[in-house]
GROMACS .gro file of C-alpha atoms in nm:
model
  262
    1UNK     CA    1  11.009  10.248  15.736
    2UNK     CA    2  10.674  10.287  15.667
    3UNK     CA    3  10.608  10.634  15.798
    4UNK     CA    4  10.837  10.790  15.505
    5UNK     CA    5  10.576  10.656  15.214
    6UNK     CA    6  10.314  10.780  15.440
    7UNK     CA    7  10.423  11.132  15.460
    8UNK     CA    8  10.581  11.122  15.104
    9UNK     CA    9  10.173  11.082  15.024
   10UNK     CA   10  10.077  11.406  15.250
   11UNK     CA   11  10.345  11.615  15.094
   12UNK     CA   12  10.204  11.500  14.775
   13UNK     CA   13   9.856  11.605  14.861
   14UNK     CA   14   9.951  11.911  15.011
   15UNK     CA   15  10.129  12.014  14.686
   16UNK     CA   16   9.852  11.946  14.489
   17UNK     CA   17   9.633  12.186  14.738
   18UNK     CA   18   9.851  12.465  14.654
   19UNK     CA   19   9.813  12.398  14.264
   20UNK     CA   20   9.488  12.449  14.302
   21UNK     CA   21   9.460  12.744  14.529
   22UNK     CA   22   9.762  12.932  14.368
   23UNK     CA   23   9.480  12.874  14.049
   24UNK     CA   24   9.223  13.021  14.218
   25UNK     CA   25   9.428  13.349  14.329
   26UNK     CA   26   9.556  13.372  13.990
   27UNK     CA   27   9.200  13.375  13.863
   28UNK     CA   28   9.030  13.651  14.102
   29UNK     CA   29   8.978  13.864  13.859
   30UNK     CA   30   8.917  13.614  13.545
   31UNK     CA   31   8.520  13.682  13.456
   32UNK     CA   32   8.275  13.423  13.518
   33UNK     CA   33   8.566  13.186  13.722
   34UNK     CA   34   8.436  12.935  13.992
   35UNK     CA   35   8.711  12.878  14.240
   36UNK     CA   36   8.788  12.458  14.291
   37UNK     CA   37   8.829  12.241  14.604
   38UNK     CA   38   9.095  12.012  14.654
   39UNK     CA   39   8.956  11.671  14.802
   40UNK     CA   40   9.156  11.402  14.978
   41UNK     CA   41   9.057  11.062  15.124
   42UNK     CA   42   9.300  10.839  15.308
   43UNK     CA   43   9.415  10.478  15.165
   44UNK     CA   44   9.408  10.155  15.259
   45UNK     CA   45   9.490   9.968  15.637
   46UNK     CA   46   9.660   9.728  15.736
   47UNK     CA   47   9.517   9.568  16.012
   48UNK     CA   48   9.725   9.437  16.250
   49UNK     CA   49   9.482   9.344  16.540
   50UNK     CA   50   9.097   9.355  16.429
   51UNK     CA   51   8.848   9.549  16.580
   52UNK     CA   52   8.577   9.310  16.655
   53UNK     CA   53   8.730   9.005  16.669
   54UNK     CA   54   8.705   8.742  16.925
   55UNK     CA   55   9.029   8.730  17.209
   56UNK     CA   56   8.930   8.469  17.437
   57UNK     CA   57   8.729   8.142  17.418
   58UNK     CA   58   8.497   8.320  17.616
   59UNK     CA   59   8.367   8.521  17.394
   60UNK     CA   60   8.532   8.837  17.471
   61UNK     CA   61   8.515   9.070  17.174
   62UNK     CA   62   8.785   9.316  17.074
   63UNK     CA   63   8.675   9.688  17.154
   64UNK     CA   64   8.961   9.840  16.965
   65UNK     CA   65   9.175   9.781  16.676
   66UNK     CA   66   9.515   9.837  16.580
   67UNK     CA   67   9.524   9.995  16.213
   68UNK     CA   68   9.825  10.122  16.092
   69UNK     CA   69   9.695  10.322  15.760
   70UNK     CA   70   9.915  10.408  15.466
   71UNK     CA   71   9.910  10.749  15.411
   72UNK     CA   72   9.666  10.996  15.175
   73UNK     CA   73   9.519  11.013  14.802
   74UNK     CA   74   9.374  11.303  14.628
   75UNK     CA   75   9.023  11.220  14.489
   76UNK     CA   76   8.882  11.507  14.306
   77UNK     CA   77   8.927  11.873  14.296
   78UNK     CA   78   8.516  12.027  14.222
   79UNK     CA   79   8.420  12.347  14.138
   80UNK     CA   80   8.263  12.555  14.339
   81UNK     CA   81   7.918  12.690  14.156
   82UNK     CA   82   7.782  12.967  14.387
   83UNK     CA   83   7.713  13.293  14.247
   84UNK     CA   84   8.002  13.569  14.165
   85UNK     CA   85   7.959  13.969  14.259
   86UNK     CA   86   7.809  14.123  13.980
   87UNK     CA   87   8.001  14.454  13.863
   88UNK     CA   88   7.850  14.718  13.628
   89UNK     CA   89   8.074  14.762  13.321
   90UNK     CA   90   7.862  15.022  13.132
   91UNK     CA   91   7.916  14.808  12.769
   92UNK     CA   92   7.602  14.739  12.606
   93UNK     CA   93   7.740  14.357  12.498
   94UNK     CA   94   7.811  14.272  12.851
   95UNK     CA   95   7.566  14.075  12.981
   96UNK     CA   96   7.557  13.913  13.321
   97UNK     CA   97   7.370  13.581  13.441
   98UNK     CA   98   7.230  13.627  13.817
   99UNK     CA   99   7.114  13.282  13.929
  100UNK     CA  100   7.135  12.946  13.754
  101UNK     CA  101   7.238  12.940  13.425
  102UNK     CA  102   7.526  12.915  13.152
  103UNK     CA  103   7.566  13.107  12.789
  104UNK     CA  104   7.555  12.814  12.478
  105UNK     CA  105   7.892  12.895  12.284
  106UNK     CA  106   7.888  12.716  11.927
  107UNK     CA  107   8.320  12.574  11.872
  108UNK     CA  108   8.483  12.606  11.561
  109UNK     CA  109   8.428  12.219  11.536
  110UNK     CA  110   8.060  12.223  11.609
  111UNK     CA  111   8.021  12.145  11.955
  112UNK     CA  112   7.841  12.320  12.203
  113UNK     CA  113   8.037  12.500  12.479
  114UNK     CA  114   7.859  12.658  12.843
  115UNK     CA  115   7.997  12.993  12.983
  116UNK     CA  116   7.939  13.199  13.267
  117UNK     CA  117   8.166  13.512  13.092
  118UNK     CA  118   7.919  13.751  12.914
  119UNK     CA  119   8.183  13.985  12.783
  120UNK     CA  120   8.022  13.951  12.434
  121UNK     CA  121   8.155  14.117  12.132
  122UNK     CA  122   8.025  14.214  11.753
  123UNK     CA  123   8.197  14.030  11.470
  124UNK     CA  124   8.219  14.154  11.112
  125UNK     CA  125   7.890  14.047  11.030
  126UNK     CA  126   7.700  14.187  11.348
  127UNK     CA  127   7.659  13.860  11.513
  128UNK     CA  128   7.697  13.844  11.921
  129UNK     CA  129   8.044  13.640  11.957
  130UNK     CA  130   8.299  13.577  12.277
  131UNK     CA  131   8.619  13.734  12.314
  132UNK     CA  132   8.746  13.453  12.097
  133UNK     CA  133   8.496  13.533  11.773
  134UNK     CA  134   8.280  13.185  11.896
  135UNK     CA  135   7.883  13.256  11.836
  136UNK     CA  136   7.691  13.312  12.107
  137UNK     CA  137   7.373  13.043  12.072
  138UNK     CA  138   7.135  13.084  11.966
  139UNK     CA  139   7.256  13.336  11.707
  140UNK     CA  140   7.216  13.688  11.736
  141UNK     CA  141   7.263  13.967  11.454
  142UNK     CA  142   7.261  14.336  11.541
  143UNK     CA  143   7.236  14.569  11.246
  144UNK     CA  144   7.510  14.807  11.151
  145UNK     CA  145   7.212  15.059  11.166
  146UNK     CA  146   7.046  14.976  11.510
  147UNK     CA  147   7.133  15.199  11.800
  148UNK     CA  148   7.012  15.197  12.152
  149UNK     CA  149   7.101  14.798  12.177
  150UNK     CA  150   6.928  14.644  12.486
  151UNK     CA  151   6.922  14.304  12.607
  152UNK     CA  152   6.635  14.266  12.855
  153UNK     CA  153   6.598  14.010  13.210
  154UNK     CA  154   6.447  13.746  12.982
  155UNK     CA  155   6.742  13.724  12.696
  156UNK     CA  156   6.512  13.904  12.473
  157UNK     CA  157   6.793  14.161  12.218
  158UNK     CA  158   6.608  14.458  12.069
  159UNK     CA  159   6.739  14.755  11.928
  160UNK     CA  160   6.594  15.128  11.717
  161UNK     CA  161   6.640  15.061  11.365
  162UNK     CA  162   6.604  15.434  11.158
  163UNK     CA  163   6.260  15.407  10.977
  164UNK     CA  164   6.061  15.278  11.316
  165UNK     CA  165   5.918  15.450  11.555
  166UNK     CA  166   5.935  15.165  11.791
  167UNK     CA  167   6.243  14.892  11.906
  168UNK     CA  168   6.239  14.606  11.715
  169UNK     CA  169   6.331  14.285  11.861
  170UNK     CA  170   6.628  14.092  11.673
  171UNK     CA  171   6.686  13.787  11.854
  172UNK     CA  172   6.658  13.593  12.215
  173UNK     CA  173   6.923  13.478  12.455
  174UNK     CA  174   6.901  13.096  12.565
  175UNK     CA  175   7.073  12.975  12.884
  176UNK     CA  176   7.146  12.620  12.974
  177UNK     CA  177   7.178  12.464  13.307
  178UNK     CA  178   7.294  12.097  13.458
  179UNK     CA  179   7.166  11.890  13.682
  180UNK     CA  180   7.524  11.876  13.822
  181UNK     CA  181   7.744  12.160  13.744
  182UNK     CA  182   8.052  12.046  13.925
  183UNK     CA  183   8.012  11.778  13.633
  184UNK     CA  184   8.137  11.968  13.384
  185UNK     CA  185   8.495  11.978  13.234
  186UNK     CA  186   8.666  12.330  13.252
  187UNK     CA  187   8.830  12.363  12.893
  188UNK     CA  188   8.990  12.684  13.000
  189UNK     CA  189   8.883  13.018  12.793
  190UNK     CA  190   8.604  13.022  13.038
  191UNK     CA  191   8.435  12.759  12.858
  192UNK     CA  192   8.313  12.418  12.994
  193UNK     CA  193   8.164  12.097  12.796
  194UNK     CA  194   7.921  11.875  12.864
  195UNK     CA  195   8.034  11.530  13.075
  196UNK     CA  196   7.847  11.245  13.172
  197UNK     CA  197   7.867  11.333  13.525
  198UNK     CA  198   7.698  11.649  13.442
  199UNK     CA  199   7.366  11.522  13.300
  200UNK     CA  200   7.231  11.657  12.939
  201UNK     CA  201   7.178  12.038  12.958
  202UNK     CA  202   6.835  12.175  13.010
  203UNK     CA  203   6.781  12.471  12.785
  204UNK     CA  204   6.517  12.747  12.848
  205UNK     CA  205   6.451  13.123  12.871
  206UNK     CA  206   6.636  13.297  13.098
  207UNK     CA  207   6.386  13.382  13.430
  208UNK     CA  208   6.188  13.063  13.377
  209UNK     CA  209   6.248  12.651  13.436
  210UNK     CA  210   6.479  12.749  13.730
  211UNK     CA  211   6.718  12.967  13.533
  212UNK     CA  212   6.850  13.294  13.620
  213UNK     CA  213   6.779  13.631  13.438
  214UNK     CA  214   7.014  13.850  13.274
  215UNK     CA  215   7.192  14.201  13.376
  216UNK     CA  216   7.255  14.431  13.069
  217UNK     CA  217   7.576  14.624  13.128
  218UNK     CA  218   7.745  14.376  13.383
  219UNK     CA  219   7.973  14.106  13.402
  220UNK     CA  220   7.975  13.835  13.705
  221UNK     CA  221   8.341  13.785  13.903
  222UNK     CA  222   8.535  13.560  14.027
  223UNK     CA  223   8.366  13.365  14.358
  224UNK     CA  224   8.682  13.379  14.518
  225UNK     CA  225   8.739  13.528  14.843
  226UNK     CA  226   9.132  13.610  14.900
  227UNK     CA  227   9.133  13.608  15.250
  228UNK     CA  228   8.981  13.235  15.289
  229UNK     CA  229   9.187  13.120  14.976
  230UNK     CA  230   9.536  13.261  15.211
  231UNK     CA  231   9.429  13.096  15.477
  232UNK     CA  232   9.375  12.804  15.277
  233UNK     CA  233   9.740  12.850  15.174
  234UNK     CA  234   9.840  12.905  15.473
  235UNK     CA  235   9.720  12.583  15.618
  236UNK     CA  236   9.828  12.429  15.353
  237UNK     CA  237  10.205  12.493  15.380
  238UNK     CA  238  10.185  12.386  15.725
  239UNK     CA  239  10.060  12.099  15.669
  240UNK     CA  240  10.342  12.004  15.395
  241UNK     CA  241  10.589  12.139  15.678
  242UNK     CA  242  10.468  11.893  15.924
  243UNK     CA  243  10.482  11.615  15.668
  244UNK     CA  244  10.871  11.670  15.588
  245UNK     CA  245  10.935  11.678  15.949
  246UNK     CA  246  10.825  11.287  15.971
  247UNK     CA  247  11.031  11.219  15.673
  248UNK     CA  248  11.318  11.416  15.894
  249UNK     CA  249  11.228  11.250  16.170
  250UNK     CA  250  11.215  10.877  16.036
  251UNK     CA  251  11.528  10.916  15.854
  252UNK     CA  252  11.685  10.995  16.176
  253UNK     CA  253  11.560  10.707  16.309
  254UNK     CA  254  11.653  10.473  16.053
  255UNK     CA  255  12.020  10.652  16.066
  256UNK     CA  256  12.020  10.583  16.428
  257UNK     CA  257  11.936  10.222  16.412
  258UNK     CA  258  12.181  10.157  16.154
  259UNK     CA  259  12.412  10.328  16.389
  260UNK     CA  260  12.351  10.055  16.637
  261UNK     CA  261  12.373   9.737  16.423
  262UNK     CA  262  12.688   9.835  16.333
   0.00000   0.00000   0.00000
């Protein structure tokens, strides 16, 4: 019977859903996250009487169809870009991005990563560097002898050095940004890379070309909102429910037909 595969594809879907919004719960408080979307689209028809097609010699044209379609697909599952709350965290190496924008990260391996989590660190050499010891591009090296650290709106990192009477700048911050940011493959760590779907990145100062500026002493959260995401949920089970009733229901059928022929 054909409405078991159909609903077999909706509980498949609907499982996926809750992958993806039991990810996004998990990650409300994950710096820097952007929450995803599950997408579906429905597959293909078969159609047994055409829309459209001619039912007399007459002319007469069909004004409705009979489709029987063949269940559901998943199709993507996007992030969501918008902006997260900013919260002060009073650390001089946390820095913030409010607007467009995402942190360069050099790899171990050379490539360039993109990050919305500014919860920089120091390594043994001074240099600014991720939770994970990764340099933060373009590199950055803060004296053992500065104090007063201060990362301005525009990226710009200056510091007192003993000896001056005035800060001395030691280095600039350079964001990135993508013509499409959904484009980009999470590599988890908080780090994404570069895909074709996400266009070449566009480097530049932060505050200028359409990039955000920077907040000193913040970090951005997670763009999730719990009540829509258990709501989402919510929905979600439902749905799945509804789907294993068919199934129920079409095996009951099929039991009592059997019944009959016998």
């Amino acid at each position: 019977m054909r409405a078991l595969h159909t609903a077999a594809t909706g509980m498949a879907a609907q499982e996926l859903n809750v992958q993806v919004i039991s990810n996004n719960i998990a990650n409300m408080r994950t710096t820097g996250y952007k929450r995803q979307r599950a997408e579906f689209q429905d597959l293909l028809y078969e159609h047994v009487s055409r829309v459209g097609s001619q039912t007399s010699s007459q002319g007469n044209i069909l004004p409705a169809g009979v489709e029987l379609g063949s269940g559901v697909k998943s199709v993507a599952t996007p992030r969501i870009m918008t902006q997260g709350g900013l919260a002060a965290s009073g650390k001089d190496y946390d820095v913030a991005i409010r607007g467009e924008g995402f942190f360069k990260i050099t790899m171990p391996d050379g490539r360039t990563a993109y990050t919305r989590d500014g919860s920089f660190e120091l390594d043994a050499q001074g240099r600014l560097v991720t939770a994970h010891g990764n340099l933060v591009q373009p590199g950055v090296t803060i004296p053992q002898n500065a104090t007063s650290v201060t990362i301005n709106a525009q990226g710009a990192v200056s510091a007192s050095v003993p000896g001056t009477t005035t800060t001395t700048q030691l280095g600039q911050i350079e964001l990135a940004r993508f013509v499409n940011k959904a484009g980009l493959t999470g590599a988890g760590d908080n780090l994404y890379f570069e895909t074709p779907a996400s266009g070449a990145p566009q480097n530049g100062t932060p505050g200028s070309e359409g990039l955000g500026d920077l907040m000193q002493g913040n970090l951005e959260q997670a763009n999730v909102e719990a009540v829509s995401e258990i709501s989402d949920l919510i929905a979600a089970q439902r749905a799945y429910e509804m789907n294993a009733k068919v199934i129920t229901a079409a095996d009951q059928m099929l039991s009592a037909t059997s019944n009959l022929m016998r």
